[in-house]
mmCIF file of C-alpha atoms in Angstrom:
data_model
loop_
_atom_site.group_PDB
_atom_site.id
_atom_site.type_symbol
_atom_site.label_atom_id
_atom_site.label_comp_id
_atom_site.label_asym_id
_atom_site.label_seq_id
_atom_site.Cartn_x
_atom_site.Cartn_y
_atom_site.Cartn_z
ATOM 1 C CA MET A 1354 -21.836 -4.887 -15.705
ATOM 2 C CA ILE A 1355 -21.549 -8.101 -13.684
ATOM 3 C CA ALA A 1356 -17.948 -8.808 -12.705
ATOM 4 C CA SER A 1357 -18.231 -12.099 -10.819
ATOM 5 C CA PHE A 1358 -20.503 -14.503 -8.927
ATOM 6 C CA ALA A 1359 -20.068 -15.747 -5.357
ATOM 7 C CA GLU A 1360 -22.042 -18.955 -6.140
ATOM 8 C CA PRO A 1361 -21.484 -19.557 -9.861
ATOM 9 C CA ALA A 1362 -22.672 -23.184 -9.637
ATOM 10 C CA LEU A 1363 -26.202 -21.966 -9.024
ATOM 11 C CA LEU A 1364 -26.233 -20.444 -12.511
ATOM 12 C CA LEU A 1365 -27.029 -23.983 -13.692
ATOM 13 C CA GLY A 1366 -30.572 -23.066 -12.705
ATOM 14 C CA LEU A 1367 -30.705 -20.967 -15.870
ATOM 15 C CA VAL A 1368 -31.176 -24.254 -17.736
ATOM 16 C CA ALA A 1369 -34.774 -24.074 -16.545
ATOM 17 C CA VAL A 1370 -35.333 -20.896 -18.560
ATOM 18 C CA PRO A 1371 -35.116 -22.397 -22.082
ATOM 19 C CA ILE A 1372 -37.032 -25.436 -20.799
ATOM 20 C CA ALA A 1373 -39.845 -23.167 -19.635
ATOM 21 C CA VAL A 1374 -39.843 -21.328 -22.971
ATOM 22 C CA ALA A 1375 -39.970 -24.609 -24.892
ATOM 23 C CA ALA A 1376 -42.826 -25.866 -22.708
ATOM 24 C CA TYR A 1377 -44.758 -22.656 -23.305
ATOM 25 C CA LEU A 1378 -44.283 -22.894 -27.088
ATOM 26 C CA LEU A 1379 -45.413 -26.527 -27.000
ATOM 27 C CA VAL A 1380 -48.590 -25.615 -25.115
ATOM 28 C CA GLN A 1381 -49.319 -22.831 -27.619
ATOM 29 C CA ARG A 1382 -48.862 -25.235 -30.509
ATOM 30 C CA ARG A 1383 -51.215 -27.815 -28.986
ATOM 31 C CA ARG A 1384 -53.772 -25.075 -28.363
ATOM 32 C CA ALA A 1385 -53.633 -24.032 -32.030
ATOM 33 C CA ARG A 1386 -54.270 -27.626 -33.117
ATOM 34 C CA TYR A 1387 -57.278 -27.809 -30.828
ATOM 35 C CA VAL A 1388 -58.743 -24.648 -32.344
ATOM 36 C CA VAL A 1389 -58.426 -26.070 -35.856
ATOM 37 C CA ARG A 1390 -60.506 -29.091 -34.786
ATOM 38 C CA PHE A 1391 -63.320 -26.720 -33.819
ATOM 39 C CA THR A 1392 -64.963 -26.753 -37.244
ATOM 40 C CA ASN A 1393 -67.743 -24.219 -36.553
ATOM 41 C CA VAL A 1394 -65.631 -21.101 -37.251
ATOM 42 C CA ASP A 1395 -68.614 -18.696 -37.127
ATOM 43 C CA LEU A 1396 -69.603 -19.898 -33.676
ATOM 44 C CA LEU A 1397 -65.969 -19.640 -32.534
ATOM 45 C CA ALA A 1398 -65.815 -16.034 -33.744
ATOM 46 C CA ASN A 1399 -68.944 -15.218 -31.728
ATOM 47 C CA LEU A 1400 -67.547 -16.867 -28.619
ATOM 48 C CA VAL A 1401 -64.169 -15.085 -28.903
ATOM 49 C CA PRO A 1402 -64.850 -11.820 -30.780
ATOM 50 C CA ARG A 1403 -61.382 -10.400 -30.095
ATOM 51 C CA ALA A 1404 -58.276 -12.564 -30.084
ATOM 52 C CA PRO A 1405 -55.774 -11.611 -27.386
ATOM 53 C CA ALA A 1406 -53.028 -11.546 -30.057
ATOM 54 C CA TRP A 1407 -49.683 -10.464 -28.602
ATOM 55 C CA ARG A 1408 -51.067 -9.678 -25.149
ATOM 56 C CA ARG A 1409 -51.392 -13.320 -24.197
ATOM 57 C CA HIS A 1410 -47.613 -13.680 -24.489
ATOM 58 C CA VAL A 1411 -46.754 -10.733 -22.212
ATOM 59 C CA PRO A 1412 -47.373 -12.324 -18.765
ATOM 60 C CA PRO A 1413 -45.441 -15.531 -19.615
ATOM 61 C CA ALA A 1414 -42.556 -13.461 -21.004
ATOM 62 C CA LEU A 1415 -42.439 -11.454 -17.775
ATOM 63 C CA TYR A 1416 -42.498 -14.651 -15.726
ATOM 64 C CA VAL A 1417 -39.549 -16.034 -17.714
ATOM 65 C CA ALA A 1418 -37.620 -12.785 -17.218
ATOM 66 C CA ALA A 1419 -38.424 -12.928 -13.489
ATOM 67 C CA MET A 1420 -37.173 -16.502 -13.327
ATOM 68 C CA THR A 1421 -33.919 -15.447 -15.003
ATOM 69 C CA ALA A 1422 -33.385 -12.538 -12.597
ATOM 70 C CA LEU A 1423 -34.079 -14.683 -9.528
ATOM 71 C CA VAL A 1424 -31.675 -17.432 -10.615
ATOM 72 C CA ILE A 1425 -28.951 -14.818 -11.163
ATOM 73 C CA ALA A 1426 -29.731 -13.406 -7.717
ATOM 74 C CA LEU A 1427 -29.203 -16.861 -6.191
ATOM 75 C CA ALA A 1428 -25.703 -16.880 -7.687
ATOM 76 C CA ARG A 1429 -24.901 -13.656 -5.759
ATOM 77 C CA PRO A 1430 -23.537 -11.429 -8.562
ATOM 78 C CA SER A 1431 -21.054 -8.618 -8.023
ATOM 79 C CA ALA A 1432 -20.560 -5.530 -10.179
ATOM 80 C CA MET A 1433 -17.791 -2.950 -10.405
ATOM 81 C CA VAL A 1434 -18.959 0.166 -8.579
ATOM 82 C CA ALA A 1435 -17.227 3.496 -8.044
ATOM 83 C CA VAL A 1436 -16.716 3.994 -4.309
ATOM 84 C CA PRO A 1437 -14.942 6.785 -2.430
ATOM 85 C CA ARG A 1438 -11.253 6.376 -1.689
ATOM 86 C CA GLU A 1439 -10.593 6.740 2.015
ATOM 87 C CA ASP A 1440 -6.807 6.997 1.747
ATOM 88 C CA ALA A 1441 -6.486 9.728 -0.872
ATOM 89 C CA THR A 1442 -4.098 12.658 -0.658
ATOM 90 C CA ILE A 1443 -4.840 15.831 -2.593
ATOM 91 C CA VAL A 1444 -2.036 18.304 -3.242
ATOM 92 C CA LEU A 1445 -3.258 21.814 -3.992
ATOM 93 C CA ALA A 1446 -0.656 23.622 -6.101
ATOM 94 C CA MET A 1447 -1.568 27.304 -5.987
ATOM 95 C CA ASP A 1448 -0.080 29.974 -8.238
ATOM 96 C CA VAL A 1449 0.905 33.031 -6.168
ATOM 97 C CA SER A 1450 2.739 34.922 -8.917
ATOM 98 C CA GLY A 1451 2.176 38.629 -9.414
ATOM 99 C CA SER A 1452 -0.282 38.037 -12.264
ATOM 100 C CA MET A 1453 -2.734 36.575 -9.733
ATOM 101 C CA LEU A 1454 -3.428 40.183 -8.652
ATOM 102 C CA ALA A 1455 -5.412 40.748 -11.869
ATOM 103 C CA THR A 1456 -9.015 41.715 -11.186
ATOM 104 C CA ASP A 1457 -10.641 40.267 -14.310
ATOM 105 C CA VAL A 1458 -12.000 37.633 -11.900
ATOM 106 C CA ALA A 1459 -13.534 39.606 -9.036
ATOM 107 C CA PRO A 1460 -12.342 40.513 -6.497
ATOM 108 C CA SER A 1461 -9.032 39.165 -7.836
ATOM 109 C CA ARG A 1462 -7.730 35.949 -9.313
ATOM 110 C CA LEU A 1463 -5.932 35.030 -6.114
ATOM 111 C CA ASP A 1464 -8.888 35.785 -3.825
ATOM 112 C CA SER A 1465 -11.230 33.763 -6.044
ATOM 113 C CA ALA A 1466 -8.771 30.881 -6.113
ATOM 114 C CA LYS A 1467 -8.414 30.919 -2.327
ATOM 115 C CA GLN A 1468 -12.190 30.940 -1.783
ATOM 116 C CA ALA A 1469 -12.801 28.082 -4.224
ATOM 117 C CA ALA A 1470 -9.897 26.048 -2.835
ATOM 118 C CA SER A 1471 -11.270 26.408 0.699
ATOM 119 C CA ALA A 1472 -14.691 25.226 -0.457
ATOM 120 C CA PHE A 1473 -13.082 22.290 -2.279
ATOM 121 C CA VAL A 1474 -11.186 21.224 0.843
ATOM 122 C CA ASP A 1475 -14.412 21.284 2.872
ATOM 123 C CA GLN A 1476 -16.096 18.945 0.356
ATOM 124 C CA LEU A 1477 -13.477 16.219 0.717
ATOM 125 C CA PRO A 1478 -14.038 13.285 3.108
ATOM 126 C CA ALA A 1479 -12.585 13.833 6.567
ATOM 127 C CA THR A 1480 -10.054 11.026 6.032
ATOM 128 C CA PHE A 1481 -8.564 12.674 2.933
ATOM 129 C CA ARG A 1482 -5.236 14.358 3.523
ATOM 130 C CA VAL A 1483 -4.640 17.734 1.887
ATOM 131 C CA GLY A 1484 -1.277 19.331 1.186
ATOM 132 C CA LEU A 1485 -0.631 22.856 -0.057
ATOM 133 C CA VAL A 1486 2.152 23.781 -2.482
ATOM 134 C CA THR A 1487 2.576 27.385 -3.595
ATOM 135 C CA PHE A 1488 4.638 28.627 -6.489
ATOM 136 C CA GLY A 1489 5.726 32.078 -7.563
ATOM 137 C CA THR A 1490 9.360 32.625 -8.396
ATOM 138 C CA ALA A 1491 10.001 29.363 -6.497
ATOM 139 C CA ALA A 1492 7.853 26.423 -5.355
ATOM 140 C CA GLN A 1493 7.551 25.353 -1.744
ATOM 141 C CA VAL A 1494 5.481 23.093 0.500
ATOM 142 C CA VAL A 1495 3.407 25.340 2.745
ATOM 143 C CA VAL A 1496 1.303 22.603 4.373
ATOM 144 C CA PRO A 1497 2.424 18.938 4.331
ATOM 145 C CA PRO A 1498 -0.388 16.400 3.787
ATOM 146 C CA THR A 1499 -2.723 16.553 6.760
ATOM 147 C CA THR A 1500 -6.327 15.974 7.786
ATOM 148 C CA ASP A 1501 -6.290 19.222 9.769
ATOM 149 C CA ARG A 1502 -8.597 21.390 7.662
ATOM 150 C CA ALA A 1503 -8.076 24.430 9.884
ATOM 151 C CA GLU A 1504 -4.360 24.417 9.096
ATOM 152 C CA VAL A 1505 -5.030 24.317 5.355
ATOM 153 C CA HIS A 1506 -7.611 27.113 5.568
ATOM 154 C CA ALA A 1507 -5.264 29.310 7.555
ATOM 155 C CA ALA A 1508 -2.484 28.802 5.024
ATOM 156 C CA LEU A 1509 -4.790 29.613 2.121
ATOM 157 C CA ASP A 1510 -5.964 32.812 3.786
ATOM 158 C CA ALA A 1511 -2.381 33.966 4.269
ATOM 159 C CA LEU A 1512 -1.322 33.620 0.612
ATOM 160 C CA GLN A 1513 0.123 36.731 -1.045
ATOM 161 C CA ALA A 1514 0.887 37.220 -4.738
ATOM 162 C CA GLU A 1515 4.290 38.296 -6.077
ATOM 163 C CA GLY A 1516 7.079 37.178 -8.382
ATOM 164 C CA GLY A 1517 7.165 34.999 -11.478
ATOM 165 C CA THR A 1518 5.621 31.624 -12.314
ATOM 166 C CA ALA A 1519 7.701 28.478 -11.671
ATOM 167 C CA LEU A 1520 5.143 26.115 -13.141
ATOM 168 C CA GLY A 1521 7.497 23.193 -13.759
ATOM 169 C CA ASP A 1522 8.967 23.419 -10.259
ATOM 170 C CA ALA A 1523 5.434 23.365 -8.801
ATOM 171 C CA ILE A 1524 4.750 19.992 -10.438
ATOM 172 C CA ALA A 1525 8.124 18.645 -9.280
ATOM 173 C CA THR A 1526 7.476 19.746 -5.689
ATOM 174 C CA SER A 1527 3.997 18.202 -5.745
ATOM 175 C CA LEU A 1528 5.572 14.975 -7.005
ATOM 176 C CA GLN A 1529 7.995 15.005 -4.077
ATOM 177 C CA VAL A 1530 5.019 15.187 -1.731
ATOM 178 C CA ALA A 1531 3.386 12.273 -3.564
ATOM 179 C CA ARG A 1532 6.527 10.153 -3.265
ATOM 180 C CA THR A 1533 6.752 10.855 0.441
ATOM 181 C CA VAL A 1534 3.139 9.738 0.918
ATOM 182 C CA THR A 1535 3.734 6.573 -1.101
ATOM 183 C CA ASP A 1536 6.896 5.727 0.811
ATOM 184 C CA GLU A 1537 5.156 6.209 4.148
ATOM 185 C CA ALA A 1538 2.277 3.969 3.039
ATOM 186 C CA ALA A 1539 4.720 1.273 1.962
ATOM 187 C CA GLY A 1540 6.610 1.498 5.246
ATOM 188 C CA ALA A 1541 9.764 2.766 3.539
ATOM 189 C CA ASP A 1542 12.245 5.240 4.911
ATOM 190 C CA PRO A 1543 11.083 8.717 3.856
ATOM 191 C CA GLY A 1544 14.690 9.748 3.473
ATOM 192 C CA ALA A 1545 15.119 7.314 0.600
ATOM 193 C CA SER A 1546 13.409 9.753 -1.769
ATOM 194 C CA PRO A 1547 13.526 13.534 -2.002
ATOM 195 C CA SER A 1548 11.443 15.212 0.625
ATOM 196 C CA PRO A 1549 10.189 18.785 0.219
ATOM 197 C CA SER A 1550 10.264 19.440 3.913
ATOM 198 C CA PRO A 1551 11.414 17.680 7.090
ATOM 199 C CA SER A 1552 7.851 17.924 8.341
ATOM 200 C CA ALA A 1553 6.236 16.642 5.167
ATOM 201 C CA SER A 1554 5.343 13.230 6.595
ATOM 202 C CA PRO A 1555 1.645 12.337 6.310
ATOM 203 C CA ASP A 1556 -0.724 12.937 9.166
ATOM 204 C CA PRO A 1557 -0.747 9.799 11.374
ATOM 205 C CA ALA A 1558 -4.479 10.295 11.967
ATOM 206 C CA ALA A 1559 -5.187 8.992 8.472
ATOM 207 C CA THR A 1560 -4.232 5.354 7.958
ATOM 208 C CA PRO A 1561 -3.912 4.367 4.275
ATOM 209 C CA ASP A 1562 -5.170 1.081 2.898
ATOM 210 C CA PRO A 1563 -2.179 -1.297 2.916
ATOM 211 C CA THR A 1564 -3.627 -3.460 0.129
ATOM 212 C CA GLU A 1565 -2.999 -0.907 -2.600
ATOM 213 C CA PRO A 1566 -0.909 2.219 -3.173
ATOM 214 C CA PRO A 1567 -2.513 5.420 -1.908
ATOM 215 C CA LEU A 1568 -4.131 7.735 -4.388
ATOM 216 C CA VAL A 1569 -2.241 11.004 -4.682
ATOM 217 C CA ALA A 1570 -3.500 13.632 -7.103
ATOM 218 C CA THR A 1571 -2.491 17.231 -7.692
ATOM 219 C CA VAL A 1572 -4.889 20.057 -8.456
ATOM 220 C CA LEU A 1573 -2.807 22.793 -10.045
ATOM 221 C CA LEU A 1574 -4.255 26.257 -10.487
ATOM 222 C CA SER A 1575 -2.363 28.838 -12.483
ATOM 223 C CA ASP A 1576 -3.092 31.855 -14.622
ATOM 224 C CA GLY A 1577 0.132 32.412 -16.501
ATOM 225 C CA ALA A 1578 2.892 30.916 -18.589
ATOM 226 C CA ASN A 1579 5.999 29.407 -17.049
ATOM 227 C CA SER A 1580 8.505 32.242 -16.601
ATOM 228 C CA THR A 1581 11.095 30.956 -14.138
ATOM 229 C CA GLY A 1582 12.285 27.862 -12.301
ATOM 230 C CA ARG A 1583 14.609 24.943 -12.935
ATOM 231 C CA LEU A 1584 12.246 22.610 -14.822
ATOM 232 C CA GLU A 1585 10.108 23.051 -17.898
ATOM 233 C CA PRO A 1586 6.426 22.168 -17.353
ATOM 234 C CA GLY A 1587 6.510 19.446 -20.015
ATOM 235 C CA ASP A 1588 9.479 17.672 -18.442
ATOM 236 C CA ALA A 1589 7.920 17.865 -14.972
ATOM 237 C CA ALA A 1590 4.645 16.509 -16.339
ATOM 238 C CA GLN A 1591 6.494 13.534 -17.847
ATOM 239 C CA ASP A 1592 8.000 12.764 -14.438
ATOM 240 C CA ALA A 1593 4.559 12.971 -12.801
ATOM 241 C CA ALA A 1594 3.078 10.657 -15.437
ATOM 242 C CA ALA A 1595 5.861 8.117 -14.903
ATOM 243 C CA ALA A 1596 5.121 8.164 -11.159
ATOM 244 C CA GLY A 1597 1.375 7.717 -11.745
ATOM 245 C CA MET A 1598 0.363 11.079 -10.283
ATOM 246 C CA PRO A 1599 -2.449 12.813 -12.210
ATOM 247 C CA VAL A 1600 -2.231 16.600 -12.375
ATOM 248 C CA TYR A 1601 -5.604 18.287 -12.844
ATOM 249 C CA THR A 1602 -5.035 21.795 -14.163
ATOM 250 C CA ILE A 1603 -7.220 24.869 -13.937
ATOM 251 C CA ALA A 1604 -6.532 27.952 -16.038
ATOM 252 C CA LEU A 1605 -7.882 30.938 -14.129
ATOM 253 C CA GLY A 1606 -8.605 34.298 -15.717
ATOM 254 C CA THR A 1607 -9.655 35.821 -19.013
ATOM 255 C CA PRO A 1608 -7.642 36.851 -22.079
ATOM 256 C CA ASP A 1609 -8.229 40.482 -21.077
ATOM 257 C CA GLY A 1610 -6.524 40.216 -17.690
ATOM 258 C CA VAL A 1611 -3.916 42.894 -16.916
ATOM 259 C CA VAL A 1612 -1.739 43.845 -13.952
ATOM 260 C CA THR A 1613 0.245 46.980 -13.156
ATOM 261 C CA VAL A 1614 3.947 46.417 -12.504
ATOM 262 C CA GLU A 1615 6.728 48.796 -11.570
ATOM 263 C CA ASP A 1616 10.029 48.693 -13.450
ATOM 264 C CA ASP A 1617 13.499 49.387 -12.060
ATOM 265 C CA GLN A 1618 13.031 53.108 -12.601
ATOM 266 C CA GLY A 1619 9.771 53.248 -10.671
ATOM 267 C CA ILE A 1620 7.600 53.612 -13.762
ATOM 268 C CA LEU A 1621 4.273 51.733 -13.761
ATOM 269 C CA HIS A 1622 3.335 49.582 -16.731
ATOM 270 C CA ARG A 1623 0.159 47.708 -17.603
ATOM 271 C CA VAL A 1624 1.006 44.136 -18.572
ATOM 272 C CA GLU A 1625 -1.388 41.682 -20.181
ATOM 273 C CA VAL A 1626 -1.583 38.349 -18.301
ATOM 274 C CA PRO A 1627 -3.829 35.909 -20.216
ATOM 275 C CA PRO A 1628 -3.953 32.332 -18.878
ATOM 276 C CA ASP A 1629 -1.726 29.841 -20.669
ATOM 277 C CA THR A 1630 -4.442 27.295 -21.430
ATOM 278 C CA ASP A 1631 -2.387 25.298 -23.943
ATOM 279 C CA THR A 1632 0.427 24.506 -21.513
ATOM 280 C CA LEU A 1633 -1.970 23.613 -18.707
ATOM 281 C CA ALA A 1634 -4.019 21.372 -21.016
ATOM 282 C CA ALA A 1635 -0.839 19.596 -22.141
ATOM 283 C CA ILE A 1636 0.167 18.951 -18.512
ATOM 284 C CA ALA A 1637 -3.206 17.370 -17.739
ATOM 285 C CA GLU A 1638 -3.155 15.245 -20.889
ATOM 286 C CA THR A 1639 0.360 13.997 -20.201
ATOM 287 C CA THR A 1640 -0.574 12.893 -16.675
ATOM 288 C CA ASP A 1641 -3.864 11.280 -17.727
ATOM 289 C CA ALA A 1642 -5.951 13.910 -15.949
ATOM 290 C CA ARG A 1643 -8.250 16.701 -17.110
ATOM 291 C CA SER A 1644 -7.804 20.401 -17.711
ATOM 292 C CA PHE A 1645 -10.368 23.108 -17.090
ATOM 293 C CA GLU A 1646 -10.763 26.755 -17.942
ATOM 294 C CA ALA A 1647 -12.250 28.996 -15.285
ATOM 295 C CA PRO A 1648 -12.736 32.562 -16.473
ATOM 296 C CA THR A 1649 -15.025 33.436 -13.568
ATOM 297 C CA ALA A 1650 -15.188 32.742 -9.855
ATOM 298 C CA SER A 1651 -18.453 30.777 -10.217
ATOM 299 C CA ASP A 1652 -16.936 28.582 -12.948
ATOM 300 C CA LEU A 1653 -13.980 27.848 -10.691
ATOM 301 C CA GLN A 1654 -16.330 26.812 -7.899
ATOM 302 C CA GLN A 1655 -18.117 24.321 -10.168
ATOM 303 C CA ILE A 1656 -14.808 22.863 -11.347
ATOM 304 C CA TYR A 1657 -13.643 22.239 -7.801
ATOM 305 C CA GLN A 1658 -16.970 20.517 -7.058
ATOM 306 C CA SER A 1659 -16.443 18.260 -10.070
ATOM 307 C CA LEU A 1660 -12.876 17.440 -9.075
ATOM 308 C CA GLY A 1661 -14.015 16.409 -5.615
ATOM 309 C CA SER A 1662 -15.763 13.380 -7.137
ATOM 310 C CA ARG A 1663 -13.138 12.618 -9.806
ATOM 311 C CA VAL A 1664 -9.978 12.312 -7.758
ATOM 312 C CA GLY A 1665 -11.445 10.418 -4.819
ATOM 313 C CA THR A 1666 -13.079 7.270 -6.199
ATOM 314 C CA ARG A 1667 -11.975 3.783 -7.239
ATOM 315 C CA GLU A 1668 -13.647 0.834 -8.918
ATOM 316 C CA GLU A 1669 -14.265 -2.200 -6.731
ATOM 317 C CA PRO A 1670 -16.687 -5.170 -6.846
ATOM 318 C CA GLN A 1671 -19.850 -4.948 -4.755
ATOM 319 C CA GLU A 1672 -22.564 -7.594 -4.431
ATOM 320 C CA VAL A 1673 -25.728 -6.603 -6.300
ATOM 321 C CA THR A 1674 -27.929 -9.586 -5.396
ATOM 322 C CA GLN A 1675 -30.660 -7.293 -4.152
ATOM 323 C CA TRP A 1676 -30.939 -5.607 -7.545
ATOM 324 C CA PHE A 1677 -31.722 -8.860 -9.349
ATOM 325 C CA ALA A 1678 -33.993 -10.131 -6.582
ATOM 326 C CA ALA A 1679 -35.983 -6.899 -6.655
ATOM 327 C CA ALA A 1680 -36.172 -7.003 -10.455
ATOM 328 C CA GLY A 1681 -37.417 -10.604 -10.376
ATOM 329 C CA LEU A 1682 -40.163 -9.831 -7.849
ATOM 330 C CA ALA A 1683 -41.195 -6.709 -9.774
ATOM 331 C CA LEU A 1684 -41.461 -8.660 -13.044
ATOM 332 C CA MET A 1685 -43.619 -11.307 -11.366
ATOM 333 C CA VAL A 1686 -45.978 -8.698 -9.917
ATOM 334 C CA VAL A 1687 -46.282 -6.864 -13.238
ATOM 335 C CA GLY A 1688 -46.899 -10.109 -15.119
ATOM 336 C CA ALA A 1689 -49.587 -11.161 -12.656
ATOM 337 C CA GLY A 1690 -51.182 -7.734 -12.926
ATOM 338 C CA PHE A 1691 -51.395 -7.943 -16.709
ATOM 339 C CA ALA A 1692 -52.868 -11.464 -16.492
ATOM 340 C CA ALA A 1693 -55.517 -10.333 -14.025
ATOM 341 C CA HIS A 1694 -56.384 -7.197 -16.019
ATOM 342 C CA TRP A 1695 -56.487 -8.702 -19.498
ATOM 343 C CA PHE A 1696 -57.609 -12.295 -18.878
ATOM 344 C CA ASN A 1697 -59.233 -12.216 -15.408
ATOM 345 C CA ARG A 1698 -56.874 -14.820 -14.041
ATOM 346 C CA PHE A 1699 -54.105 -14.811 -11.506
ATOM 347 C CA PRO A 1700 -51.345 -15.407 -12.223
#
């Protein structure tokens, strides 16, 4: 859809379009009157055995459409186009609770999550900063936002699963990272807002666009219900929504997932660990993001590929003059081709 014109005054040339249509209709009317004056109808039928009917109107219609497209092209139109964000920060919030040891997603939920997260990081533009937040019994910033992909990969490879699931605290910690990024972009003192780590300042190699706030989005992957932590997931999601940080959620695992845990007496128990899809979907809806279910490793890979295009684009006007100019020339060529083929004249 056209958003604006660089030379709107030139759109006055569109006045020529209805004038051309009116002139064409007038010529057709005069031609019909001339035919009526030709009283020898039988001879006329022999001279023109087949009337061109609707075909005679096709070339002129194409010429009028070409004229319209070319006049619009002269006005230099712009349309809203989705373009990549170059100043985005993606916070990966990875569940490292004990339930991530379940093997219903081979080789395990945690290994599959680490592999897919690494592939997702590699798909992002080089200027995107990536931070890593992990949460088990507690949430912590493992890697502050950085463009150093090797650092993120190394941290992902080193993840180990144990403890409970502090889902609400994971969102709160991710939000702290987002606030730090926003404050740095605005030139504010990072100490003015809570900071998850003294080293959590953004990588200076990536310079955000000063004309608008940086895009910060969280991709949260978890397989279980909130079981510990200070904040409830719903309350943390409300805080993220108020700050404008979308939280894309991925529920990893199947309803049949189980893990073996040892109690205080050293006895092993098999515990069912189905993913809490309802809570994760509610988090995404609250923060104006999307939720996904990933029962297999291949499904998780496809979701990360989809997220790579969703969280890193923005709408901005781009000139589309060439589209209308090309359409106008194409319509003229097609119209001339029909005229030459059907009526042996050009144009």
